[in-house]
């Protein structure tokens, strides 16, 4: 299918990064089972939940700062470099597609990025390190130095509006593709999980590589219940 594709889209979820050592949400024993997500409205309303969100984020910092792209990310980067894939649409927030060499303008992050923070009012981008230092000194994250607004990691929480530009770019890429490849997503989080359906309706081929069955297996042309790294590495070497 990759050999025949002229303009593929690669759609990734937490599963592509587990081989790098970042736990996913819904595998047995995953992060989800241990920490209930903090919804956007609660983050806005409660200082205590903002503290909790930052505690969780900083407890993951060592992981996020040390992880490296794995064979799955590298295979995806290779597909983009060869021109087989036009874009990578990712639900991931870990920045590993960019670190594997996919140009930033080819990565569409529909759930944002946890490697930096943003002011929720004025949108100013902030590094995490000064926020961590402030948090350790004062027990609270700082307010935005420009406007005094609430600061949050640059991710999209449950209950938070999807980023308009990224959603539009993702839809455009999906409508234009002839092959849509899902890698490591349970396809239960909407609207993200709607993209494979859009691609399929539009006549693109749909392939899913995911260890466990997904919500969309029935409508896929190809489903591989296997590990992403080894599967993609083998696929690339056969091209
Ligand atoms: P998910 O946890 O719902 O599903 C991941 C799927 O990947 C599971 O079905 C699992 O069986 C499969 N999987 C795990 N490792 C695999 C491997 N090595 N090979 C093949 N399949 C594998 O993840 P989701 O659908 O992305 O939804 C979760 C949400 O959480 C997303 O919005 C995402 O933004 C966020 N999230 C991101 C990260 C990250 O950035 N790395 C990590 C956890 C959660
Ligand atoms: Zn601000």
PDB file of C-alpha atoms and ligand atoms in Angstrom:
ATOM      1  CA  UNK A   1       0.000   0.000   0.000  1.00  0.00           C
ATOM      2  CA  UNK A   2       2.874   2.371   0.729  1.00  0.00           C
ATOM      3  CA  UNK A   3       4.416   1.555  -2.617  1.00  0.00           C
ATOM      4  CA  UNK A   4       1.233   2.572  -4.414  1.00  0.00           C
ATOM      5  CA  UNK A   5       0.604   5.698  -2.351  1.00  0.00           C
ATOM      6  CA  UNK A   6       1.248   9.055  -3.955  1.00  0.00           C
ATOM      7  CA  UNK A   7       0.170  11.175  -1.042  1.00  0.00           C
ATOM      8  CA  UNK A   8      -0.194   9.358   2.246  1.00  0.00           C
ATOM      9  CA  UNK A   9      -1.141  10.820   5.606  1.00  0.00           C
ATOM     10  CA  UNK A  10       0.266   9.254   8.758  1.00  0.00           C
ATOM     11  CA  UNK A  11      -1.961   9.607  11.809  1.00  0.00           C
ATOM     12  CA  UNK A  12      -0.340   8.773  15.134  1.00  0.00           C
ATOM     13  CA  UNK A  13      -1.429   8.284  18.729  1.00  0.00           C
ATOM     14  CA  UNK A  14       0.181   7.470  22.038  1.00  0.00           C
ATOM     15  CA  UNK A  15       1.041   3.952  20.794  1.00  0.00           C
ATOM     16  CA  UNK A  16       3.838   5.171  18.530  1.00  0.00           C
ATOM     17  CA  UNK A  17       5.723   6.542  21.531  1.00  0.00           C
ATOM     18  CA  UNK A  18       5.448   3.583  23.931  1.00  0.00           C
ATOM     19  CA  UNK A  19       8.569   2.023  22.368  1.00  0.00           C
ATOM     20  CA  UNK A  20      10.377   5.233  23.363  1.00  0.00           C
ATOM     21  CA  UNK A  21       9.257   4.752  26.965  1.00  0.00           C
ATOM     22  CA  UNK A  22       6.254   7.096  27.180  1.00  0.00           C
ATOM     23  CA  UNK A  23       3.250   5.200  28.521  1.00  0.00           C
ATOM     24  CA  UNK A  24       0.005   5.417  26.552  1.00  0.00           C
ATOM     25  CA  UNK A  25      -3.399   6.019  28.095  1.00  0.00           C
ATOM     26  CA  UNK A  26      -5.493   2.997  27.365  1.00  0.00           C
ATOM     27  CA  UNK A  27      -3.209  -0.025  27.322  1.00  0.00           C
ATOM     28  CA  UNK A  28      -3.716  -2.196  30.417  1.00  0.00           C
ATOM     29  CA  UNK A  29      -1.942  -0.478  33.311  1.00  0.00           C
ATOM     30  CA  UNK A  30      -1.696   2.742  31.277  1.00  0.00           C
ATOM     31  CA  UNK A  31      -1.528   6.256  32.693  1.00  0.00           C
ATOM     32  CA  UNK A  32      -5.280   6.642  32.359  1.00  0.00           C
ATOM     33  CA  UNK A  33      -5.980   3.942  34.928  1.00  0.00           C
ATOM     34  CA  UNK A  34      -3.925   5.834  37.526  1.00  0.00           C
ATOM     35  CA  UNK A  35      -4.742   9.517  36.953  1.00  0.00           C
ATOM     36  CA  UNK A  36      -8.170  10.855  36.101  1.00  0.00           C
ATOM     37  CA  UNK A  37      -7.723  13.626  33.509  1.00  0.00           C
ATOM     38  CA  UNK A  38      -8.136  17.224  34.676  1.00  0.00           C
ATOM     39  CA  UNK A  39     -10.781  18.835  32.499  1.00  0.00           C
ATOM     40  CA  UNK A  40     -10.250  22.287  31.082  1.00  0.00           C
ATOM     41  CA  UNK A  41     -13.058  23.981  33.040  1.00  0.00           C
ATOM     42  CA  UNK A  42     -11.697  22.550  36.293  1.00  0.00           C
ATOM     43  CA  UNK A  43      -8.202  23.744  35.434  1.00  0.00           C
ATOM     44  CA  UNK A  44      -9.575  27.263  34.952  1.00  0.00           C
ATOM     45  CA  UNK A  45     -11.727  27.159  38.074  1.00  0.00           C
ATOM     46  CA  UNK A  46      -9.417  25.565  40.621  1.00  0.00           C
ATOM     47  CA  UNK A  47      -6.004  26.698  41.742  1.00  0.00           C
ATOM     48  CA  UNK A  48      -5.538  23.339  43.474  1.00  0.00           C
ATOM     49  CA  UNK A  49      -6.162  21.451  40.222  1.00  0.00           C
ATOM     50  CA  UNK A  50      -3.734  23.742  38.399  1.00  0.00           C
ATOM     51  CA  UNK A  51      -1.133  22.829  41.010  1.00  0.00           C
ATOM     52  CA  UNK A  52      -1.975  19.152  40.569  1.00  0.00           C
ATOM     53  CA  UNK A  53      -1.670  19.454  36.772  1.00  0.00           C
ATOM     54  CA  UNK A  54       1.773  21.032  37.094  1.00  0.00           C
ATOM     55  CA  UNK A  55       2.879  18.477  39.704  1.00  0.00           C
ATOM     56  CA  UNK A  56       1.967  15.712  37.255  1.00  0.00           C
ATOM     57  CA  UNK A  57       3.667  17.502  34.390  1.00  0.00           C
ATOM     58  CA  UNK A  58       6.927  18.060  36.273  1.00  0.00           C
ATOM     59  CA  UNK A  59       6.898  14.466  37.530  1.00  0.00           C
ATOM     60  CA  UNK A  60       7.027  13.459  33.843  1.00  0.00           C
ATOM     61  CA  UNK A  61       9.756  15.946  32.938  1.00  0.00           C
ATOM     62  CA  UNK A  62      12.621  13.495  33.246  1.00  0.00           C
ATOM     63  CA  UNK A  63      10.812  11.149  30.878  1.00  0.00           C
ATOM     64  CA  UNK A  64       9.910  13.830  28.323  1.00  0.00           C
ATOM     65  CA  UNK A  65      13.372  15.383  28.423  1.00  0.00           C
ATOM     66  CA  UNK A  66      15.228  12.106  27.892  1.00  0.00           C
ATOM     67  CA  UNK A  67      13.078  10.161  25.410  1.00  0.00           C
ATOM     68  CA  UNK A  68      14.280   9.674  21.867  1.00  0.00           C
ATOM     69  CA  UNK A  69      12.431   8.821  18.649  1.00  0.00           C
ATOM     70  CA  UNK A  70      12.131   5.067  18.026  1.00  0.00           C
ATOM     71  CA  UNK A  71      12.026   2.963  14.837  1.00  0.00           C
ATOM     72  CA  UNK A  72       8.375   3.904  14.311  1.00  0.00           C
ATOM     73  CA  UNK A  73       9.099   7.647  14.375  1.00  0.00           C
ATOM     74  CA  UNK A  74      12.144   7.116  12.143  1.00  0.00           C
ATOM     75  CA  UNK A  75      10.111   5.157   9.592  1.00  0.00           C
ATOM     76  CA  UNK A  76       7.512   7.925   9.508  1.00  0.00           C
ATOM     77  CA  UNK A  77      10.252  10.532   8.999  1.00  0.00           C
ATOM     78  CA  UNK A  78      11.592   8.433   6.137  1.00  0.00           C
ATOM     79  CA  UNK A  79       8.155   8.323   4.486  1.00  0.00           C
ATOM     80  CA  UNK A  80       7.912  12.098   4.685  1.00  0.00           C
ATOM     81  CA  UNK A  81      11.485  12.541   3.389  1.00  0.00           C
ATOM     82  CA  UNK A  82      10.758  10.277   0.409  1.00  0.00           C
ATOM     83  CA  UNK A  83       7.631  12.268  -0.404  1.00  0.00           C
ATOM     84  CA  UNK A  84       5.394   9.225   0.167  1.00  0.00           C
ATOM     85  CA  UNK A  85       3.645  10.970   3.054  1.00  0.00           C
ATOM     86  CA  UNK A  86       2.547  14.587   2.828  1.00  0.00           C
ATOM     87  CA  UNK A  87       1.815  15.106   6.533  1.00  0.00           C
ATOM     88  CA  UNK A  88       1.878  13.569   9.967  1.00  0.00           C
ATOM     89  CA  UNK A  89      -1.252  14.273  11.974  1.00  0.00           C
ATOM     90  CA  UNK A  90      -0.501  13.490  15.588  1.00  0.00           C
ATOM     91  CA  UNK A  91      -2.495  13.312  18.785  1.00  0.00           C
ATOM     92  CA  UNK A  92       0.812  13.148  20.629  1.00  0.00           C
ATOM     93  CA  UNK A  93       2.185  15.995  22.630  1.00  0.00           C
ATOM     94  CA  UNK A  94       5.749  14.716  22.999  1.00  0.00           C
ATOM     95  CA  UNK A  95       7.487  16.453  20.070  1.00  0.00           C
ATOM     96  CA  UNK A  96       9.085  13.166  18.939  1.00  0.00           C
ATOM     97  CA  UNK A  97       8.026  13.468  15.286  1.00  0.00           C
ATOM     98  CA  UNK A  98       9.878  16.775  15.020  1.00  0.00           C
ATOM     99  CA  UNK A  99      12.868  15.286  16.856  1.00  0.00           C
ATOM    100  CA  UNK A 100      12.957  12.386  14.396  1.00  0.00           C
ATOM    101  CA  UNK A 101      13.480  14.873  11.572  1.00  0.00           C
ATOM    102  CA  UNK A 102       9.998  15.524  10.198  1.00  0.00           C
ATOM    103  CA  UNK A 103       9.953  19.236   9.263  1.00  0.00           C
ATOM    104  CA  UNK A 104       7.764  21.179  11.715  1.00  0.00           C
ATOM    105  CA  UNK A 105       5.437  22.329   8.928  1.00  0.00           C
ATOM    106  CA  UNK A 106       4.659  18.686   8.108  1.00  0.00           C
ATOM    107  CA  UNK A 107       3.612  17.805  11.667  1.00  0.00           C
ATOM    108  CA  UNK A 108       0.051  18.756  12.560  1.00  0.00           C
ATOM    109  CA  UNK A 109      -0.394  18.617  16.334  1.00  0.00           C
ATOM    110  CA  UNK A 110      -4.112  18.463  16.999  1.00  0.00           C
ATOM    111  CA  UNK A 111      -3.708  18.035  20.771  1.00  0.00           C
ATOM    112  CA  UNK A 112      -0.890  20.533  21.195  1.00  0.00           C
ATOM    113  CA  UNK A 113       2.564  20.036  22.695  1.00  0.00           C
ATOM    114  CA  UNK A 114       3.651  19.509  26.284  1.00  0.00           C
ATOM    115  CA  UNK A 115       7.252  20.600  25.801  1.00  0.00           C
ATOM    116  CA  UNK A 116       6.317  24.257  26.287  1.00  0.00           C
ATOM    117  CA  UNK A 117       3.554  26.327  27.901  1.00  0.00           C
ATOM    118  CA  UNK A 118       1.183  29.028  26.731  1.00  0.00           C
ATOM    119  CA  UNK A 119      -0.821  31.829  28.314  1.00  0.00           C
ATOM    120  CA  UNK A 120      -4.503  30.970  27.926  1.00  0.00           C
ATOM    121  CA  UNK A 121      -5.390  34.658  27.454  1.00  0.00           C
ATOM    122  CA  UNK A 122      -2.767  36.200  25.183  1.00  0.00           C
ATOM    123  CA  UNK A 123      -1.225  33.000  23.802  1.00  0.00           C
ATOM    124  CA  UNK A 124       2.330  33.956  24.748  1.00  0.00           C
ATOM    125  CA  UNK A 125       4.647  30.966  24.486  1.00  0.00           C
ATOM    126  CA  UNK A 126       6.762  30.141  27.545  1.00  0.00           C
ATOM    127  CA  UNK A 127       9.559  27.723  28.380  1.00  0.00           C
ATOM    128  CA  UNK A 128       8.871  25.196  31.095  1.00  0.00           C
ATOM    129  CA  UNK A 129      12.108  25.548  33.052  1.00  0.00           C
ATOM    130  CA  UNK A 130      11.399  29.016  34.543  1.00  0.00           C
ATOM    131  CA  UNK A 131       7.881  27.807  35.365  1.00  0.00           C
ATOM    132  CA  UNK A 132       9.319  24.818  37.214  1.00  0.00           C
ATOM    133  CA  UNK A 133      11.687  27.045  39.198  1.00  0.00           C
ATOM    134  CA  UNK A 134       8.795  29.367  40.139  1.00  0.00           C
ATOM    135  CA  UNK A 135       6.636  26.363  41.051  1.00  0.00           C
ATOM    136  CA  UNK A 136       9.322  24.963  43.333  1.00  0.00           C
ATOM    137  CA  UNK A 137       9.875  28.321  45.034  1.00  0.00           C
ATOM    138  CA  UNK A 138       6.247  29.373  45.463  1.00  0.00           C
ATOM    139  CA  UNK A 139       4.192  26.177  45.193  1.00  0.00           C
ATOM    140  CA  UNK A 140       2.261  27.710  42.306  1.00  0.00           C
ATOM    141  CA  UNK A 141       2.863  28.264  38.614  1.00  0.00           C
ATOM    142  CA  UNK A 142       3.497  31.899  37.632  1.00  0.00           C
ATOM    143  CA  UNK A 143       0.844  34.012  35.912  1.00  0.00           C
ATOM    144  CA  UNK A 144       1.607  35.255  32.415  1.00  0.00           C
ATOM    145  CA  UNK A 145       4.319  37.948  32.633  1.00  0.00           C
ATOM    146  CA  UNK A 146       2.702  39.836  29.730  1.00  0.00           C
ATOM    147  CA  UNK A 147      -0.978  39.925  30.703  1.00  0.00           C
ATOM    148  CA  UNK A 148      -1.417  38.157  34.061  1.00  0.00           C
ATOM    149  CA  UNK A 149      -3.427  35.321  32.471  1.00  0.00           C
ATOM    150  CA  UNK A 150      -3.434  31.667  33.497  1.00  0.00           C
ATOM    151  CA  UNK A 151      -0.548  29.615  32.131  1.00  0.00           C
ATOM    152  CA  UNK A 152      -0.972  26.006  30.955  1.00  0.00           C
ATOM    153  CA  UNK A 153       1.101  23.490  29.041  1.00  0.00           C
ATOM    154  CA  UNK A 154       0.454  24.001  25.336  1.00  0.00           C
ATOM    155  CA  UNK A 155      -1.728  20.885  25.205  1.00  0.00           C
ATOM    156  CA  UNK A 156      -5.443  20.515  24.531  1.00  0.00           C
ATOM    157  CA  UNK A 157      -7.311  19.161  27.567  1.00  0.00           C
ATOM    158  CA  UNK A 158     -10.657  17.438  27.618  1.00  0.00           C
ATOM    159  CA  UNK A 159     -13.254  20.198  27.435  1.00  0.00           C
ATOM    160  CA  UNK A 160     -10.879  22.620  25.726  1.00  0.00           C
ATOM    161  CA  UNK A 161     -11.563  23.885  22.198  1.00  0.00           C
ATOM    162  CA  UNK A 162      -9.613  22.153  19.441  1.00  0.00           C
ATOM    163  CA  UNK A 163      -6.999  24.358  17.738  1.00  0.00           C
ATOM    164  CA  UNK A 164      -8.712  25.805  14.666  1.00  0.00           C
ATOM    165  CA  UNK A 165      -5.715  26.116  12.382  1.00  0.00           C
ATOM    166  CA  UNK A 166      -4.451  22.600  13.090  1.00  0.00           C
ATOM    167  CA  UNK A 167      -7.905  21.086  12.628  1.00  0.00           C
ATOM    168  CA  UNK A 168      -8.270  22.845   9.281  1.00  0.00           C
ATOM    169  CA  UNK A 169      -4.811  21.696   8.149  1.00  0.00           C
ATOM    170  CA  UNK A 170      -5.523  18.134   9.263  1.00  0.00           C
ATOM    171  CA  UNK A 171      -8.784  18.072   7.373  1.00  0.00           C
ATOM    172  CA  UNK A 172      -7.178  19.467   4.242  1.00  0.00           C
ATOM    173  CA  UNK A 173      -4.400  16.851   4.333  1.00  0.00           C
ATOM    174  CA  UNK A 174      -6.908  14.074   5.007  1.00  0.00           C
ATOM    175  CA  UNK A 175      -9.160  15.076   2.115  1.00  0.00           C
ATOM    176  CA  UNK A 176      -6.189  15.137  -0.240  1.00  0.00           C
ATOM    177  CA  UNK A 177      -4.630  11.794   0.700  1.00  0.00           C
ATOM    178  CA  UNK A 178      -4.905   8.473  -1.111  1.00  0.00           C
ATOM    179  CA  UNK A 179      -3.668   6.412   1.852  1.00  0.00           C
ATOM    180  CA  UNK A 180      -4.370   7.065   5.520  1.00  0.00           C
ATOM    181  CA  UNK A 181      -2.207   5.145   7.967  1.00  0.00           C
ATOM    182  CA  UNK A 182      -3.127   4.998  11.656  1.00  0.00           C
ATOM    183  CA  UNK A 183      -0.281   4.114  14.012  1.00  0.00           C
ATOM    184  CA  UNK A 184      -0.948   3.444  17.693  1.00  0.00           C
ATOM    185  CA  UNK A 185      -4.304   4.967  18.439  1.00  0.00           C
ATOM    186  CA  UNK A 186      -7.314   3.341  20.009  1.00  0.00           C
ATOM    187  CA  UNK A 187      -9.384   5.783  17.907  1.00  0.00           C
ATOM    188  CA  UNK A 188     -11.830   6.593  20.680  1.00  0.00           C
ATOM    189  CA  UNK A 189     -10.988  10.280  21.240  1.00  0.00           C
ATOM    190  CA  UNK A 190     -13.066  12.601  19.042  1.00  0.00           C
ATOM    191  CA  UNK A 191     -12.820  14.640  16.920  1.00  0.00           C
ATOM    192  CA  UNK A 192      -9.378  13.119  16.241  1.00  0.00           C
ATOM    193  CA  UNK A 193     -10.837   9.681  15.538  1.00  0.00           C
ATOM    194  CA  UNK A 194     -13.056  11.166  12.831  1.00  0.00           C
ATOM    195  CA  UNK A 195     -10.142  11.661  10.416  1.00  0.00           C
ATOM    196  CA  UNK A 196      -9.809   8.020   9.319  1.00  0.00           C
ATOM    197  CA  UNK A 197     -13.541   8.028   8.599  1.00  0.00           C
ATOM    198  CA  UNK A 198     -13.229  11.181   6.485  1.00  0.00           C
ATOM    199  CA  UNK A 199     -10.329   9.657   4.531  1.00  0.00           C
ATOM    200  CA  UNK A 200     -12.177   6.388   3.954  1.00  0.00           C
ATOM    201  CA  UNK A 201     -15.347   8.148   2.773  1.00  0.00           C
ATOM    202  CA  UNK A 202     -13.290  10.191   0.380  1.00  0.00           C
ATOM    203  CA  UNK A 203     -11.956   7.014  -1.216  1.00  0.00           C
ATOM    204  CA  UNK A 204      -8.525   6.744   0.390  1.00  0.00           C
ATOM    205  CA  UNK A 205      -7.156   3.390   1.500  1.00  0.00           C
ATOM    206  CA  UNK A 206      -7.094   2.958   5.274  1.00  0.00           C
ATOM    207  CA  UNK A 207      -4.432   0.964   7.113  1.00  0.00           C
ATOM    208  CA  UNK A 208      -4.210   0.579  10.891  1.00  0.00           C
ATOM    209  CA  UNK A 209      -1.234  -0.690  12.880  1.00  0.00           C
ATOM    210  CA  UNK A 210      -2.216  -1.134  16.506  1.00  0.00           C
ATOM    211  CA  UNK A 211      -1.494  -3.868  19.021  1.00  0.00           C
ATOM    212  CA  UNK A 212      -5.095  -4.068  20.133  1.00  0.00           C
ATOM    213  CA  UNK A 213      -8.239  -3.883  18.010  1.00  0.00           C
ATOM    214  CA  UNK A 214      -9.528  -0.339  17.405  1.00  0.00           C
ATOM    215  CA  UNK A 215     -12.936   1.201  16.859  1.00  0.00           C
ATOM    216  CA  UNK A 216     -12.242   1.483  13.129  1.00  0.00           C
ATOM    217  CA  UNK A 217     -10.899  -1.977  12.313  1.00  0.00           C
ATOM    218  CA  UNK A 218     -14.060  -2.893  10.394  1.00  0.00           C
ATOM    219  CA  UNK A 219     -13.726  -0.055   7.907  1.00  0.00           C
ATOM    220  CA  UNK A 220      -9.970  -0.518   7.327  1.00  0.00           C
ATOM    221  CA  UNK A 221      -8.518  -2.146   4.214  1.00  0.00           C
ATOM    222  CA  UNK A 222      -5.637  -3.485   6.294  1.00  0.00           C
ATOM    223  CA  UNK A 223      -5.307  -4.019  10.036  1.00  0.00           C
ATOM    224  CA  UNK A 224      -2.099  -5.220  11.660  1.00  0.00           C
ATOM    225  CA  UNK A 225      -2.242  -6.003  15.354  1.00  0.00           C
ATOM    226  CA  UNK A 226       1.492  -5.730  15.867  1.00  0.00           C
ATOM    227  CA  UNK A 227       4.199  -3.482  17.283  1.00  0.00           C
ATOM    228  CA  UNK A 228       4.715  -0.285  15.291  1.00  0.00           C
ATOM    229  CA  UNK A 229       8.539  -0.089  15.310  1.00  0.00           C
ATOM    230  CA  UNK A 230       9.276  -3.566  13.916  1.00  0.00           C
ATOM    231  CA  UNK A 231       6.312  -3.453  11.519  1.00  0.00           C
ATOM    232  CA  UNK A 232       7.199  -0.091  10.006  1.00  0.00           C
ATOM    233  CA  UNK A 233      10.891  -0.861   9.851  1.00  0.00           C
ATOM    234  CA  UNK A 234      10.111  -4.001   7.856  1.00  0.00           C
ATOM    235  CA  UNK A 235       7.696  -2.096   5.624  1.00  0.00           C
ATOM    236  CA  UNK A 236      10.273   0.589   4.837  1.00  0.00           C
ATOM    237  CA  UNK A 237      12.999  -1.889   4.024  1.00  0.00           C
ATOM    238  CA  UNK A 238      10.634  -3.601   1.568  1.00  0.00           C
ATOM    239  CA  UNK A 239       9.878  -0.391  -0.336  1.00  0.00           C
TER     240      UNK A 239
HETATM  241  P1  LIG B   1      -4.523   5.424  23.461  1.00  0.00           P
HETATM  242  O1  LIG B   1      -3.715   5.229  24.693  1.00  0.00           O
HETATM  243  O2  LIG B   1      -5.989   5.537  23.573  1.00  0.00           O
HETATM  244  O3  LIG B   1      -4.249   4.237  22.466  1.00  0.00           O
HETATM  245  C1  LIG B   1      -2.955   3.797  22.168  1.00  0.00           C
HETATM  246  C2  LIG B   1      -3.075   2.502  21.386  1.00  0.00           C
HETATM  247  O4  LIG B   1      -1.782   2.156  20.932  1.00  0.00           O
HETATM  248  C3  LIG B   1      -3.597   1.342  22.206  1.00  0.00           C
HETATM  249  O5  LIG B   1      -4.732   0.795  21.563  1.00  0.00           O
HETATM  250  C4  LIG B   1      -2.426   0.337  22.227  1.00  0.00           C
HETATM  251  O6  LIG B   1      -2.849  -0.986  22.020  1.00  0.00           O
HETATM  252  C5  LIG B   1      -1.594   0.769  21.051  1.00  0.00           C
HETATM  253  N1  LIG B   1      -0.149   0.577  21.231  1.00  0.00           N
HETATM  254  C6  LIG B   1       0.607   0.923  22.283  1.00  0.00           C
HETATM  255  N2  LIG B   1       1.904   0.696  22.036  1.00  0.00           N
HETATM  256  C7  LIG B   1       1.963   0.162  20.792  1.00  0.00           C
HETATM  257  C8  LIG B   1       3.032  -0.288  19.960  1.00  0.00           C
HETATM  258  N3  LIG B   1       4.303  -0.200  20.358  1.00  0.00           N
HETATM  259  N4  LIG B   1       2.724  -0.782  18.738  1.00  0.00           N
HETATM  260  C9  LIG B   1       1.424  -0.856  18.310  1.00  0.00           C
HETATM  261  N5  LIG B   1       0.380  -0.424  19.055  1.00  0.00           N
HETATM  262  C10 LIG B   1       0.656   0.075  20.274  1.00  0.00           C
HETATM  263  O7  LIG B   1      -3.886   6.659  22.708  1.00  0.00           O
HETATM  264  P2  LIG B   1      -4.545   7.711  21.736  1.00  0.00           P
HETATM  265  O8  LIG B   1      -5.523   7.071  20.811  1.00  0.00           O
HETATM  266  O9  LIG B   1      -3.397   8.478  21.197  1.00  0.00           O
HETATM  267  O10 LIG B   1      -5.414   8.659  22.688  1.00  0.00           O
HETATM  268  C11 LIG B   1      -4.881   9.115  23.879  1.00  0.00           C
HETATM  269  C12 LIG B   1      -4.762  10.611  24.039  1.00  0.00           C
HETATM  270  O11 LIG B   1      -3.726  10.829  24.973  1.00  0.00           O
HETATM  271  C13 LIG B   1      -4.333  11.322  22.801  1.00  0.00           C
HETATM  272  O12 LIG B   1      -5.104  12.453  22.745  1.00  0.00           O
HETATM  273  C14 LIG B   1      -2.889  11.731  23.036  1.00  0.00           C
HETATM  274  O13 LIG B   1      -2.782  13.116  22.753  1.00  0.00           O
HETATM  275  C15 LIG B   1      -2.675  11.634  24.517  1.00  0.00           C
HETATM  276  N6  LIG B   1      -1.401  10.986  24.916  1.00  0.00           N
HETATM  277  C16 LIG B   1      -0.233  11.353  24.309  1.00  0.00           C
HETATM  278  C17 LIG B   1       0.970  10.739  24.652  1.00  0.00           C
HETATM  279  C18 LIG B   1       2.235  11.167  23.950  1.00  0.00           C
HETATM  280  O14 LIG B   1       2.352  12.313  23.520  1.00  0.00           O
HETATM  281  N7  LIG B   1       3.225  10.290  23.795  1.00  0.00           N
HETATM  282  C19 LIG B   1       0.988   9.739  25.620  1.00  0.00           C
HETATM  283  C20 LIG B   1      -0.221   9.391  26.243  1.00  0.00           C
HETATM  284  C21 LIG B   1      -1.406  10.035  25.870  1.00  0.00           C
HETATM  285 ZN1  LIG B   2      -0.792  36.406  28.637  1.00  0.00          ZN
END
